[in-house]
Amino acid sequence: MNLNMNSMESVVAQIQGLSSNSSDITQLHNFLKQSEELLHSDFSRLLSSLAELDPSIHSLGFLYILEACISFPVSKEHVSELLVSVARFINSCSAEQIQLAPNKFISVCKKFKDHIFGLETPIRGVAPMLTAIRKLQSSSEQLTTLHADFLLLCILAKCYKTGFSVLEDDIYEIDQPRDFFLYCYYGGMVCIGQKQFRRALELLHNVVTAPMSTLNAIAVEAYKKYILVSLIHLGQFSTSFPKYTSSVAQRNLKNFSQPYLELSNSYGTGRISELETFVQINKEKFESDNNLGLVMQVVSSMYKRNIQRLTQTYLTLSLQDIANTVQLRGPKQAEMHVLQMIEDGEIYATINQKDGMVRFLEDPEQYKTCGMIEHIDSSIKRLMVVSKKLTSMDELMSCDPMYLGKVGRERQRIDFDDFDSVPQKFTV
């Protein structure tokens, strides 16, 4: 076949003729690399060329033309048409073909996201971006650079449940640290939207304690939310960092989060009036950080914490007494809080509607039901899989020349008796 590169017609012909098998696609890939200058100089023919190709069959060629097309400035009249073409391509393209040019595919998806943001219609990008992630991944354990973009779209579109589905994957493969920081930060926000505060804490904790040589804005914002979510979920916050936290984070994060640390101190007193006064004084600061809604949830959670403390002291208590002790406006509001806490499984109690008395009960879970046994069994199996994975990763690291070279340079500061022996297959 004559690889004439003088016109878009010849490019389209090559794409149509060389998309049937793997050897042809390899030849086509080389041809498309040589044709990039032509593709980026003839915008007038790009859109019409796409109409001649089937994105499910000619995925690689379609990708090259689409990437060239989307790199040009697009008028408002053509943006919607272009977004439809990109979404159609993402949904129907061959994963095997687009993985030959991952950077092109990522570029198209990121430009697609930018145009979606420009139109202020984030929900249009949620489904296509999720599909793009699955087609770009070599396995569900791989974190792609598109994960953070997808989660941001979910946050803006308030599609928290869709975003949460991606967070259920165990991630072991990470290429860029920034992708990991954003994935955990946006993932934490998705979990907050879903009221999955335990998972949100895990993700935000990963950002705060991740290795870093210089402090970054993502870690600062994550630390602020980490404080707030700790108060909501745990009812307390510890200012001490785990020992594996970077020294940069330990030295600097608190300096950028003083109002949040003071909020934590006020929360610890258990006095709702003081907490509400503090929030009112610092309202502008929390609002400028886009954290005021979360701060108000902290205030609301204090009522719950104070009610939970009552369960440790009393067996029965009237709604009026609960309202007085917890500083609620009356028995009706106290009843509303107690009922919500019972529904959420935060306390175990019954309310006698006749006399307005609340009877606090013990946790009814006996941990011997079929459902609980299945839950424990699945948790054990998952831990075994994670343990094997960590052992494998540890063995690979122990044989990594770069790691061993770094250890060698630090020999004067390290007592090697504290380390396990190096695997036999690698000689130092």
mmCIF file of N, CA and C in Angstrom, residues 5 51 82 160 182 243 252 283 292 327 351 355 407:
data_model
loop_
_atom_site.group_PDB
_atom_site.id
_atom_site.type_symbol
_atom_site.label_atom_id
_atom_site.label_comp_id
_atom_site.label_asym_id
_atom_site.label_seq_id
_atom_site.Cartn_x
_atom_site.Cartn_y
_atom_site.Cartn_z
ATOM 1 N N MET A 5 1.417 10.799 2.027
ATOM 2 C CA MET A 5 1.085 11.630 3.166
ATOM 3 C C MET A 5 0.726 13.051 2.744
ATOM 4 N N ALA A 51 -16.188 11.593 10.203
ATOM 5 C CA ALA A 51 -17.461 11.012 9.762
ATOM 6 C C ALA A 51 -17.250 9.798 8.860
ATOM 7 N N LEU A 82 -18.468 18.654 18.870
ATOM 8 C CA LEU A 82 -17.197 18.009 19.171
ATOM 9 C C LEU A 82 -17.306 17.115 20.409
ATOM 10 N N TYR A 160 -22.148 11.577 43.644
ATOM 11 C CA TYR A 160 -21.227 10.983 44.605
ATOM 12 C C TYR A 160 -21.224 9.453 44.549
ATOM 13 N N LEU A 182 -4.345 14.115 44.258
ATOM 14 C CA LEU A 182 -5.662 14.577 43.817
ATOM 15 C C LEU A 182 -6.713 13.483 43.927
ATOM 16 N N LYS A 243 4.402 8.551 62.742
ATOM 17 C CA LYS A 243 5.849 8.721 62.575
ATOM 18 C C LYS A 243 6.299 8.639 61.122
ATOM 19 N N ASN A 252 4.918 22.073 58.912
ATOM 20 C CA ASN A 252 4.219 23.203 58.297
ATOM 21 C C ASN A 252 2.694 23.131 58.249
ATOM 22 N N LYS A 283 -16.477 32.638 60.374
ATOM 23 C CA LYS A 283 -17.328 32.196 59.269
ATOM 24 C C LYS A 283 -16.730 32.531 57.908
ATOM 25 N N LEU A 292 -17.472 25.700 54.891
ATOM 26 C CA LEU A 292 -18.482 26.101 55.875
ATOM 27 C C LEU A 292 -19.537 25.012 56.072
ATOM 28 N N GLN A 327 -28.404 21.240 75.267
ATOM 29 C CA GLN A 327 -28.654 22.613 74.821
ATOM 30 C C GLN A 327 -29.420 22.666 73.497
ATOM 31 N N ILE A 351 -38.106 5.118 72.379
ATOM 32 C CA ILE A 351 -38.769 6.310 72.900
ATOM 33 C C ILE A 351 -40.220 5.975 73.229
ATOM 34 N N ASP A 355 -44.990 9.189 77.681
ATOM 35 C CA ASP A 355 -44.387 10.019 78.732
ATOM 36 C C ASP A 355 -43.108 10.727 78.293
ATOM 37 N N VAL A 407 20.189 2.946 49.892
ATOM 38 C CA VAL A 407 20.548 2.354 51.193
ATOM 39 C C VAL A 407 22.063 2.362 51.370
#
